[in-house]
mmCIF file of C-alpha atoms and ligand atoms in Angstrom:
data_model
loop_
_atom_site.group_PDB
_atom_site.id
_atom_site.type_symbol
_atom_site.label_atom_id
_atom_site.label_comp_id
_atom_site.label_asym_id
_atom_site.label_seq_id
_atom_site.Cartn_x
_atom_site.Cartn_y
_atom_site.Cartn_z
ATOM 1 C CA UNK A 1 33.006 -94.663 -134.460
ATOM 2 C CA UNK A 2 30.279 -97.270 -134.210
ATOM 3 C CA UNK A 3 27.738 -98.435 -131.683
ATOM 4 C CA UNK A 4 25.790 -101.528 -130.774
ATOM 5 C CA UNK A 5 22.652 -101.928 -128.714
ATOM 6 C CA UNK A 6 22.773 -105.010 -126.501
ATOM 7 C CA UNK A 7 19.224 -106.009 -125.803
ATOM 8 C CA UNK A 8 17.723 -109.162 -124.366
ATOM 9 C CA UNK A 9 14.649 -111.320 -124.365
ATOM 10 C CA UNK A 10 14.027 -110.474 -120.706
ATOM 11 C CA UNK A 11 15.646 -109.183 -117.571
ATOM 12 C CA UNK A 12 18.352 -111.395 -116.082
ATOM 13 C CA UNK A 13 19.190 -113.264 -119.293
ATOM 14 C CA UNK A 14 22.816 -112.148 -119.540
ATOM 15 C CA UNK A 15 22.903 -108.759 -121.323
ATOM 16 C CA UNK A 16 25.479 -107.290 -118.947
ATOM 17 C CA UNK A 17 27.485 -110.514 -118.902
ATOM 18 C CA UNK A 18 27.592 -110.654 -122.700
ATOM 19 C CA UNK A 19 28.241 -106.913 -123.084
ATOM 20 C CA UNK A 20 31.181 -107.180 -120.671
ATOM 21 C CA UNK A 21 32.538 -110.190 -122.581
ATOM 22 C CA UNK A 22 32.129 -108.241 -125.798
ATOM 23 C CA UNK A 23 33.900 -105.220 -124.335
ATOM 24 C CA UNK A 24 36.828 -107.435 -123.376
ATOM 25 C CA UNK A 25 36.944 -109.003 -126.845
ATOM 26 C CA UNK A 26 36.840 -105.605 -128.585
ATOM 27 C CA UNK A 27 39.518 -104.157 -126.319
ATOM 28 C CA UNK A 28 41.725 -107.168 -126.962
ATOM 29 C CA UNK A 29 41.292 -106.389 -130.651
ATOM 30 C CA UNK A 30 42.676 -102.909 -129.996
ATOM 31 C CA UNK A 31 39.473 -100.898 -130.007
ATOM 32 C CA UNK A 32 38.598 -98.074 -127.633
ATOM 33 C CA UNK A 33 35.317 -99.135 -126.095
ATOM 34 C CA UNK A 34 32.748 -96.913 -124.431
ATOM 35 C CA UNK A 35 29.666 -98.106 -122.611
ATOM 36 C CA UNK A 36 26.250 -96.773 -121.691
ATOM 37 C CA UNK A 37 23.416 -98.041 -119.579
ATOM 38 C CA UNK A 38 21.016 -95.187 -120.417
ATOM 39 C CA UNK A 39 18.629 -96.052 -117.613
ATOM 40 C CA UNK A 40 19.386 -98.342 -114.696
ATOM 41 C CA UNK A 41 16.660 -99.175 -112.205
ATOM 42 C CA UNK A 42 16.869 -101.014 -108.927
ATOM 43 C CA UNK A 43 19.833 -98.836 -107.960
ATOM 44 C CA UNK A 44 20.090 -98.864 -104.200
ATOM 45 C CA UNK A 45 23.572 -97.559 -103.810
ATOM 46 C CA UNK A 46 25.625 -98.053 -106.959
ATOM 47 C CA UNK A 47 24.472 -98.759 -110.523
ATOM 48 C CA UNK A 48 25.916 -102.261 -110.729
ATOM 49 C CA UNK A 49 25.404 -102.823 -114.451
ATOM 50 C CA UNK A 50 26.891 -99.466 -115.421
ATOM 51 C CA UNK A 51 29.932 -100.028 -113.208
ATOM 52 C CA UNK A 52 30.467 -103.566 -114.488
ATOM 53 C CA UNK A 53 30.263 -102.376 -118.074
ATOM 54 C CA UNK A 54 32.626 -99.474 -117.401
ATOM 55 C CA UNK A 55 35.183 -101.773 -115.746
ATOM 56 C CA UNK A 56 35.079 -104.299 -118.578
ATOM 57 C CA UNK A 57 35.427 -101.578 -121.201
ATOM 58 C CA UNK A 58 38.005 -99.532 -119.314
ATOM 59 C CA UNK A 59 35.660 -96.586 -119.761
ATOM 60 C CA UNK A 60 36.652 -93.871 -117.289
ATOM 61 C CA UNK A 61 33.867 -91.462 -118.294
ATOM 62 C CA UNK A 62 31.838 -89.759 -115.562
ATOM 63 C CA UNK A 63 29.023 -91.940 -114.281
ATOM 64 C CA UNK A 64 26.466 -89.376 -115.447
ATOM 65 C CA UNK A 65 27.669 -89.937 -119.017
ATOM 66 C CA UNK A 66 27.633 -93.720 -118.716
ATOM 67 C CA UNK A 67 24.332 -93.959 -116.871
ATOM 68 C CA UNK A 68 22.353 -90.689 -117.071
ATOM 69 C CA UNK A 69 19.291 -92.010 -115.249
ATOM 70 C CA UNK A 70 19.689 -94.066 -112.074
ATOM 71 C CA UNK A 71 16.453 -94.979 -110.351
ATOM 72 C CA UNK A 72 15.801 -96.748 -107.093
ATOM 73 C CA UNK A 73 12.736 -98.920 -107.739
ATOM 74 C CA UNK A 74 13.407 -102.299 -109.398
ATOM 75 C CA UNK A 75 10.777 -101.570 -112.043
ATOM 76 C CA UNK A 76 10.577 -100.664 -115.728
ATOM 77 C CA UNK A 77 12.221 -97.248 -116.263
ATOM 78 C CA UNK A 78 9.004 -95.305 -116.962
ATOM 79 C CA UNK A 79 7.396 -96.755 -113.846
ATOM 80 C CA UNK A 80 10.425 -96.252 -111.593
ATOM 81 C CA UNK A 81 10.790 -92.694 -112.921
ATOM 82 C CA UNK A 82 7.153 -91.853 -112.290
ATOM 83 C CA UNK A 83 7.509 -93.037 -108.708
ATOM 84 C CA UNK A 84 10.382 -90.589 -108.190
ATOM 85 C CA UNK A 85 8.803 -87.699 -110.074
ATOM 86 C CA UNK A 86 11.433 -87.981 -112.814
ATOM 87 C CA UNK A 87 10.611 -87.647 -116.508
ATOM 88 C CA UNK A 88 13.128 -89.457 -118.676
ATOM 89 C CA UNK A 89 14.064 -87.258 -121.620
ATOM 90 C CA UNK A 90 14.473 -89.663 -124.557
ATOM 91 C CA UNK A 91 15.792 -86.899 -126.842
ATOM 92 C CA UNK A 92 18.540 -86.307 -124.312
ATOM 93 C CA UNK A 93 19.403 -90.020 -124.360
ATOM 94 C CA UNK A 94 19.538 -90.093 -128.170
ATOM 95 C CA UNK A 95 21.868 -87.080 -128.151
ATOM 96 C CA UNK A 96 24.002 -88.564 -125.383
ATOM 97 C CA UNK A 97 24.420 -91.821 -127.319
ATOM 98 C CA UNK A 98 25.522 -89.944 -130.453
ATOM 99 C CA UNK A 99 27.940 -87.785 -128.489
ATOM 100 C CA UNK A 100 29.484 -90.714 -126.650
ATOM 101 C CA UNK A 101 29.728 -92.853 -129.805
ATOM 102 C CA UNK A 102 31.703 -90.056 -131.460
ATOM 103 C CA UNK A 103 34.389 -90.269 -128.784
ATOM 104 C CA UNK A 104 35.227 -93.981 -128.984
ATOM 105 C CA UNK A 105 35.728 -96.734 -131.556
ATOM 106 C CA UNK A 106 32.744 -98.733 -130.330
ATOM 107 C CA UNK A 107 29.982 -97.717 -127.949
ATOM 108 C CA UNK A 108 28.075 -100.583 -126.323
ATOM 109 C CA UNK A 109 24.627 -99.580 -125.068
ATOM 110 C CA UNK A 110 22.787 -101.929 -122.727
ATOM 111 C CA UNK A 111 19.013 -101.704 -122.468
ATOM 112 C CA UNK A 112 16.947 -102.680 -119.440
ATOM 113 C CA UNK A 113 14.854 -105.821 -119.709
ATOM 114 C CA UNK A 114 13.711 -106.360 -123.307
ATOM 115 C CA UNK A 115 12.834 -104.309 -126.384
ATOM 116 C CA UNK A 116 9.308 -103.305 -125.413
ATOM 117 C CA UNK A 117 10.160 -102.119 -121.921
ATOM 118 C CA UNK A 118 8.868 -98.539 -121.579
ATOM 119 C CA UNK A 119 11.300 -95.696 -120.940
ATOM 120 C CA UNK A 120 8.859 -92.811 -120.893
ATOM 121 C CA UNK A 121 5.146 -93.066 -121.611
ATOM 122 C CA UNK A 122 4.786 -95.400 -124.572
ATOM 123 C CA UNK A 123 8.363 -94.889 -125.773
ATOM 124 C CA UNK A 124 10.303 -98.124 -125.419
ATOM 125 C CA UNK A 125 13.912 -99.276 -125.746
ATOM 126 C CA UNK A 126 13.002 -100.372 -129.256
ATOM 127 C CA UNK A 127 12.149 -96.739 -130.057
ATOM 128 C CA UNK A 128 15.409 -95.577 -128.495
ATOM 129 C CA UNK A 129 17.385 -98.008 -130.672
ATOM 130 C CA UNK A 130 15.507 -96.829 -133.770
ATOM 131 C CA UNK A 131 15.958 -93.152 -132.991
ATOM 132 C CA UNK A 132 19.637 -93.566 -132.152
ATOM 133 C CA UNK A 133 20.074 -95.748 -135.282
ATOM 134 C CA UNK A 134 21.745 -98.490 -133.262
ATOM 135 C CA UNK A 135 22.340 -101.953 -134.706
ATOM 136 C CA UNK A 136 21.265 -104.649 -132.294
ATOM 137 C CA UNK A 137 22.688 -107.745 -130.654
ATOM 138 C CA UNK A 138 20.049 -109.927 -129.006
ATOM 139 C CA UNK A 139 20.851 -111.906 -125.855
ATOM 140 C CA UNK A 140 18.717 -114.788 -124.627
ATOM 141 C CA UNK A 141 19.118 -117.316 -121.840
ATOM 142 C CA UNK A 142 19.921 -120.804 -123.026
ATOM 143 C CA UNK A 143 16.952 -122.550 -121.458
ATOM 144 C CA UNK A 144 13.517 -123.806 -122.428
ATOM 145 C CA UNK A 145 11.404 -120.916 -123.729
ATOM 146 C CA UNK A 146 14.228 -118.998 -125.337
ATOM 147 C CA UNK A 147 13.257 -120.007 -128.872
ATOM 148 C CA UNK A 148 9.930 -118.219 -128.580
ATOM 149 C CA UNK A 149 11.417 -115.237 -126.737
ATOM 150 C CA UNK A 150 14.215 -114.804 -129.282
ATOM 151 C CA UNK A 151 11.837 -115.192 -132.230
ATOM 152 C CA UNK A 152 9.403 -112.645 -130.779
ATOM 153 C CA UNK A 153 12.197 -110.159 -130.112
ATOM 154 C CA UNK A 154 13.716 -110.642 -133.556
ATOM 155 C CA UNK A 155 10.372 -110.194 -135.249
ATOM 156 C CA UNK A 156 9.490 -106.993 -133.433
ATOM 157 C CA UNK A 157 12.994 -105.609 -134.045
ATOM 158 C CA UNK A 158 12.702 -106.328 -137.751
ATOM 159 C CA UNK A 159 9.235 -104.796 -137.963
ATOM 160 C CA UNK A 160 10.750 -101.619 -136.549
ATOM 161 C CA UNK A 161 13.471 -101.700 -139.198
ATOM 162 C CA UNK A 162 16.328 -102.378 -136.801
ATOM 163 C CA UNK A 163 19.582 -103.839 -138.073
ATOM 164 C CA UNK A 164 19.960 -107.131 -136.193
ATOM 165 C CA UNK A 165 23.547 -108.330 -136.068
ATOM 166 C CA UNK A 166 22.872 -111.694 -134.457
ATOM 167 C CA UNK A 167 22.188 -113.304 -131.121
ATOM 168 C CA UNK A 168 24.049 -114.806 -128.176
ATOM 169 C CA UNK A 169 22.687 -117.393 -125.763
ATOM 170 C CA UNK A 170 24.057 -117.133 -122.258
ATOM 171 C CA UNK A 171 23.600 -119.326 -119.219
ATOM 172 C CA UNK A 172 22.799 -117.342 -116.080
ATOM 173 C CA UNK A 173 22.222 -120.416 -113.898
ATOM 174 C CA UNK A 174 24.605 -123.294 -113.286
ATOM 175 C CA UNK A 175 21.887 -125.746 -114.209
ATOM 176 C CA UNK A 176 19.947 -125.680 -117.466
ATOM 177 C CA UNK A 177 17.753 -128.140 -119.341
ATOM 178 C CA UNK A 178 17.722 -130.431 -122.350
ATOM 179 C CA UNK A 179 16.769 -127.605 -124.724
ATOM 180 C CA UNK A 180 20.191 -125.986 -124.301
ATOM 181 C CA UNK A 181 21.720 -128.456 -126.770
ATOM 182 C CA UNK A 182 19.459 -127.368 -129.631
ATOM 183 C CA UNK A 183 18.248 -123.823 -128.828
ATOM 184 C CA UNK A 184 20.930 -121.950 -130.786
ATOM 185 C CA UNK A 185 20.378 -123.913 -133.964
ATOM 186 C CA UNK A 186 16.601 -123.594 -133.726
ATOM 187 C CA UNK A 187 16.773 -119.825 -133.096
ATOM 188 C CA UNK A 188 19.187 -119.388 -136.014
ATOM 189 C CA UNK A 189 16.934 -121.341 -138.356
ATOM 190 C CA UNK A 190 13.738 -119.676 -137.197
ATOM 191 C CA UNK A 191 15.042 -116.110 -137.272
ATOM 192 C CA UNK A 192 17.747 -116.276 -139.915
ATOM 193 C CA UNK A 193 20.037 -114.560 -137.417
ATOM 194 C CA UNK A 194 23.642 -115.508 -136.952
ATOM 195 C CA UNK A 195 24.522 -117.109 -133.649
ATOM 196 C CA UNK A 196 27.437 -115.102 -132.243
ATOM 197 C CA UNK A 197 28.078 -117.448 -129.359
ATOM 198 C CA UNK A 198 26.638 -119.933 -126.904
ATOM 199 C CA UNK A 199 28.068 -119.253 -123.468
ATOM 200 C CA UNK A 200 28.085 -121.944 -120.795
ATOM 201 C CA UNK A 201 27.860 -120.907 -117.148
ATOM 202 C CA UNK A 202 31.281 -119.327 -116.650
ATOM 203 C CA UNK A 203 33.163 -117.813 -113.712
ATOM 204 C CA UNK A 204 33.292 -114.326 -115.251
ATOM 205 C CA UNK A 205 32.577 -112.461 -118.507
ATOM 206 C CA UNK A 206 36.251 -112.102 -119.448
ATOM 207 C CA UNK A 207 36.375 -115.901 -119.769
ATOM 208 C CA UNK A 208 33.614 -115.653 -122.364
ATOM 209 C CA UNK A 209 35.387 -113.112 -124.571
ATOM 210 C CA UNK A 210 36.998 -115.680 -126.853
ATOM 211 C CA UNK A 211 33.695 -117.546 -127.278
ATOM 212 C CA UNK A 212 32.057 -114.651 -129.137
ATOM 213 C CA UNK A 213 32.241 -114.260 -132.895
ATOM 214 C CA UNK A 214 32.799 -110.543 -133.239
ATOM 215 C CA UNK A 215 33.890 -110.312 -136.872
ATOM 216 C CA UNK A 216 31.725 -107.639 -138.592
ATOM 217 C CA UNK A 217 29.545 -107.369 -135.476
ATOM 218 C CA UNK A 218 30.415 -103.703 -135.207
ATOM 219 C CA UNK A 219 31.134 -101.308 -138.052
ATOM 220 C CA UNK A 220 34.586 -99.992 -138.853
HETATM 221 N N1 LIG B 1 27.245 -117.295 -119.120
HETATM 222 C C1 LIG B 1 27.136 -116.957 -117.825
HETATM 223 N N2 LIG B 1 27.906 -117.547 -116.889
HETATM 224 C C2 LIG B 1 27.804 -117.226 -115.585
HETATM 225 N N3 LIG B 1 26.940 -116.312 -115.092
HETATM 226 C C3 LIG B 1 26.137 -115.689 -115.998
HETATM 227 C C4 LIG B 1 26.183 -115.962 -117.384
HETATM 228 N N4 LIG B 1 25.255 -115.184 -118.014
HETATM 229 C C5 LIG B 1 24.685 -114.460 -117.061
HETATM 230 N N5 LIG B 1 25.199 -114.750 -115.840
HETATM 231 C C6 LIG B 1 24.810 -114.212 -114.527
HETATM 232 O O1 LIG B 1 23.393 -114.201 -114.462
HETATM 233 C C7 LIG B 1 22.921 -113.020 -113.817
HETATM 234 C C8 LIG B 1 22.049 -112.241 -114.812
HETATM 235 O O2 LIG B 1 22.866 -111.835 -115.904
HETATM 236 P P1 LIG B 1 22.955 -110.323 -116.337
HETATM 237 O O3 LIG B 1 23.062 -109.425 -115.146
HETATM 238 O O4 LIG B 1 24.016 -110.213 -117.369
HETATM 239 O O5 LIG B 1 21.490 -110.158 -116.972
HETATM 240 P P2 LIG B 1 20.849 -108.875 -117.654
HETATM 241 O O6 LIG B 1 20.105 -109.361 -118.832
HETATM 242 O O7 LIG B 1 21.909 -107.864 -117.876
HETATM 243 O O8 LIG B 1 19.821 -108.367 -116.549
HETATM 244 P P3 LIG B 1 19.192 -106.883 -116.355
HETATM 245 O O9 LIG B 1 17.907 -106.875 -117.107
HETATM 246 O O10 LIG B 1 19.005 -106.796 -114.851
HETATM 247 O O11 LIG B 1 20.167 -105.873 -116.863
HETATM 248 C C9 LIG B 1 24.161 -112.260 -113.374
HETATM 249 O O12 LIG B 1 24.472 -112.628 -112.044
HETATM 250 C C10 LIG B 1 25.243 -112.762 -114.328
HETATM 251 O O13 LIG B 1 26.538 -112.675 -113.802
HETATM 252 MG MG1 LIG B 2 22.098 -105.955 -117.084
#
């Protein structure tokens, strides 16, 4: 049993894409993979991230176990919850993560947005990762600005005592910029983190599975 928190430098940088690629890679390696998106916002009809993660992992758990809080407004969880009169119970999420991790070889947990996005009051995804004792994989978009965003995220994660297992740069848009050739090396040097992969713009996450370095990324 082990778990990994897939966080990002921002919303839309490729967390779900990378987590799905990772799920495929781990499954190919023979591991039973579970997934969680503890809070998904912007859910009009179906929680798209949770369902994508579940499909990639082959996780047939009930949706309430995969994604306990599904909120309509495309806002930070605490804000979307307040608008619907919901209070997100962080203790419940910590317990749910532990319970789900116990039932699989690897549990992948995707945050929403970045580390300092609030879940309830001043409690953030960073706090959730700390309380659930989750090691962290950081995802950034391979475009200009990512060096600063990755370095900020890595620094705040370290200050909180989180176990950072490396970073992945993904490419959400077909077009990128000149920085994409050097970003990974600069982030690795600046943060001391291992680059676990640089993904070009690809047709689907499964195609990216072999581009990730997953050795000792997860325990056990
Ligand atoms: N390497 C890539 N190749 C092709 N498309 C990508 C790649 N990385 C990300 N994308 C696409 O970019 C968009 C944003 O990526 P994704 O949904 O994974 O971001 P996210 O960080 O999970 O966002 P959120 O904060 O909403 O959860 C998606 O449409 C995704 O399919
Ligand atoms: Mg996502």
